Every structure is written in structure tokens, then in C-alpha cells.
Amino acid sequence: GFIGNGIVNEALARGHEVTAVSRTQFATDRQTKLRSIALDIFDKKKLTDVIRQHDVVISAFSGFAQAAPVDEAREKHIAGIK
């Protein structure tokens, strides 16, 4: 989304390696420090597996495009980080 793209661009501009998680995977051949993963963020196990591979997590999840309640998604994000 709009906010997530801004976060990714800023992190890359600062020289960070970035893993972007979204509903659909996108091409990253132009950015060697950018990795894209398609993931259903309501899948707690897969989300946890991805989060545990990283030092920092920044979530730009809004919930507007999802059928499940935003509170449920927030709880799964937090559980995955723990």
C-alpha cells in the first residue's frame, strides 16, 4: 500500500535490507536489498516464522482490505513478535 511503499523506500534509502510482506509478491530484481514475500497475515504460524527471521518489524497493516477484524490481525501480529 501507500504507507508501506513509503516505509520500504525510506529504509532502502538508508541502506537497510528490507523484507516486504504483502498479499501478493512483487518483482524485486532492481533492488538487491529488497525481498518480497506473499503472505496471509492472518496465518499466525507463517507470520511468526517470517517475523522471527528479522531484527526489526514495522507494520503498516491497515485492515481495510481484509475481511477479518482489525483487532484479530493486531493480536496475531503481536503474538508473532513474541
PDB file of N, CA and C in Angstrom, residues 4 7 10-12 18-20 34-35 39 43 52 55 60 67 73-74 82:
ATOM      1  N   GLY A   4       3.161   1.547   3.247  1.00  0.00           N
ATOM      2  CA  GLY A   4       4.186   0.506   3.210  1.00  0.00           C
ATOM      3  C   GLY A   4       5.267   0.808   2.188  1.00  0.00           C
ATOM      4  N   ILE A   7       7.573   3.412   3.589  1.00  0.00           N
ATOM      5  CA  ILE A   7       8.467   2.844   4.595  1.00  0.00           C
ATOM      6  C   ILE A   7       9.592   2.064   3.927  1.00  0.00           C
ATOM      7  N   GLU A  10      12.116   4.464   2.229  1.00  0.00           N
ATOM      8  CA  GLU A  10      12.956   5.152   3.214  1.00  0.00           C
ATOM      9  C   GLU A  10      14.002   4.214   3.798  1.00  0.00           C
ATOM     10  N   ALA A  11      13.596   2.994   4.145  1.00  0.00           N
ATOM     11  CA  ALA A  11      14.546   2.031   4.705  1.00  0.00           C
ATOM     12  C   ALA A  11      15.645   1.693   3.702  1.00  0.00           C
ATOM     13  N   LEU A  12      15.279   1.502   2.439  1.00  0.00           N
ATOM     14  CA  LEU A  12      16.267   1.220   1.402  1.00  0.00           C
ATOM     15  C   LEU A  12      17.207   2.414   1.201  1.00  0.00           C
ATOM     16  N   VAL A  18      15.597  -5.032   3.458  1.00  0.00           N
ATOM     17  CA  VAL A  18      14.165  -4.965   3.741  1.00  0.00           C
ATOM     18  C   VAL A  18      13.465  -6.210   3.223  1.00  0.00           C
ATOM     19  N   THR A  19      12.597  -6.776   4.054  1.00  0.00           N
ATOM     20  CA  THR A  19      11.678  -7.817   3.630  1.00  0.00           C
ATOM     21  C   THR A  19      10.284  -7.222   3.691  1.00  0.00           C
ATOM     22  N   ALA A  20       9.630  -7.144   2.545  1.00  0.00           N
ATOM     23  CA  ALA A  20       8.284  -6.598   2.478  1.00  0.00           C
ATOM     24  C   ALA A  20       7.289  -7.749   2.399  1.00  0.00           C
ATOM     25  N   LEU A  34      16.090  -5.698  -1.257  1.00  0.00           N
ATOM     26  CA  LEU A  34      14.655  -5.828  -1.036  1.00  0.00           C
ATOM     27  C   LEU A  34      14.196  -7.234  -1.370  1.00  0.00           C
ATOM     28  N   ARG A  35      13.516  -7.850  -0.412  1.00  0.00           N
ATOM     29  CA  ARG A  35      12.935  -9.179  -0.590  1.00  0.00           C
ATOM     30  C   ARG A  35      11.425  -9.064  -0.400  1.00  0.00           C
ATOM     31  N   LEU A  39       2.098 -13.270   1.762  1.00  0.00           N
ATOM     32  CA  LEU A  39       1.704 -13.939   2.999  1.00  0.00           C
ATOM     33  C   LEU A  39       0.334 -13.464   3.455  1.00  0.00           C
ATOM     34  N   ASP A  43      -2.390 -15.840   8.985  1.00  0.00           N
ATOM     35  CA  ASP A  43      -1.793 -17.157   9.205  1.00  0.00           C
ATOM     36  C   ASP A  43      -0.706 -16.990  10.259  1.00  0.00           C
ATOM     37  N   ARG A  52      10.312 -13.946  12.996  1.00  0.00           N
ATOM     38  CA  ARG A  52      11.450 -14.425  13.795  1.00  0.00           C
ATOM     39  C   ARG A  52      12.777 -14.356  13.046  1.00  0.00           C
ATOM     40  N   ASP A  55      15.315  -8.629  12.740  1.00  0.00           N
ATOM     41  CA  ASP A  55      15.635  -7.870  13.946  1.00  0.00           C
ATOM     42  C   ASP A  55      14.584  -6.817  14.273  1.00  0.00           C
ATOM     43  N   ALA A  60       2.605  -1.819   8.623  1.00  0.00           N
ATOM     44  CA  ALA A  60       1.767  -0.786   8.019  1.00  0.00           C
ATOM     45  C   ALA A  60       0.396  -1.373   7.687  1.00  0.00           C
ATOM     46  N   ALA A  67     -11.129  -9.143   5.344  1.00  0.00           N
ATOM     47  CA  ALA A  67     -12.460  -9.495   5.844  1.00  0.00           C
ATOM     48  C   ALA A  67     -12.460  -9.676   7.358  1.00  0.00           C
ATOM     49  N   ALA A  73      -6.198  -9.232  13.619  1.00  0.00           N
ATOM     50  CA  ALA A  73      -4.908  -9.098  12.933  1.00  0.00           C
ATOM     51  C   ALA A  73      -3.856  -8.531  13.878  1.00  0.00           C
ATOM     52  N   ARG A  74      -4.220  -7.521  14.651  1.00  0.00           N
ATOM     53  CA  ARG A  74      -3.278  -6.916  15.600  1.00  0.00           C
ATOM     54  C   ARG A  74      -2.811  -7.948  16.610  1.00  0.00           C
ATOM     55  N   LYS A  82       6.178 -11.977  19.676  1.00  0.00           N
ATOM     56  CA  LYS A  82       6.598 -12.555  20.964  1.00  0.00           C
ATOM     57  C   LYS A  82       7.322 -13.800  20.729  1.00  0.00           C
TER      58      LYS A  82
END
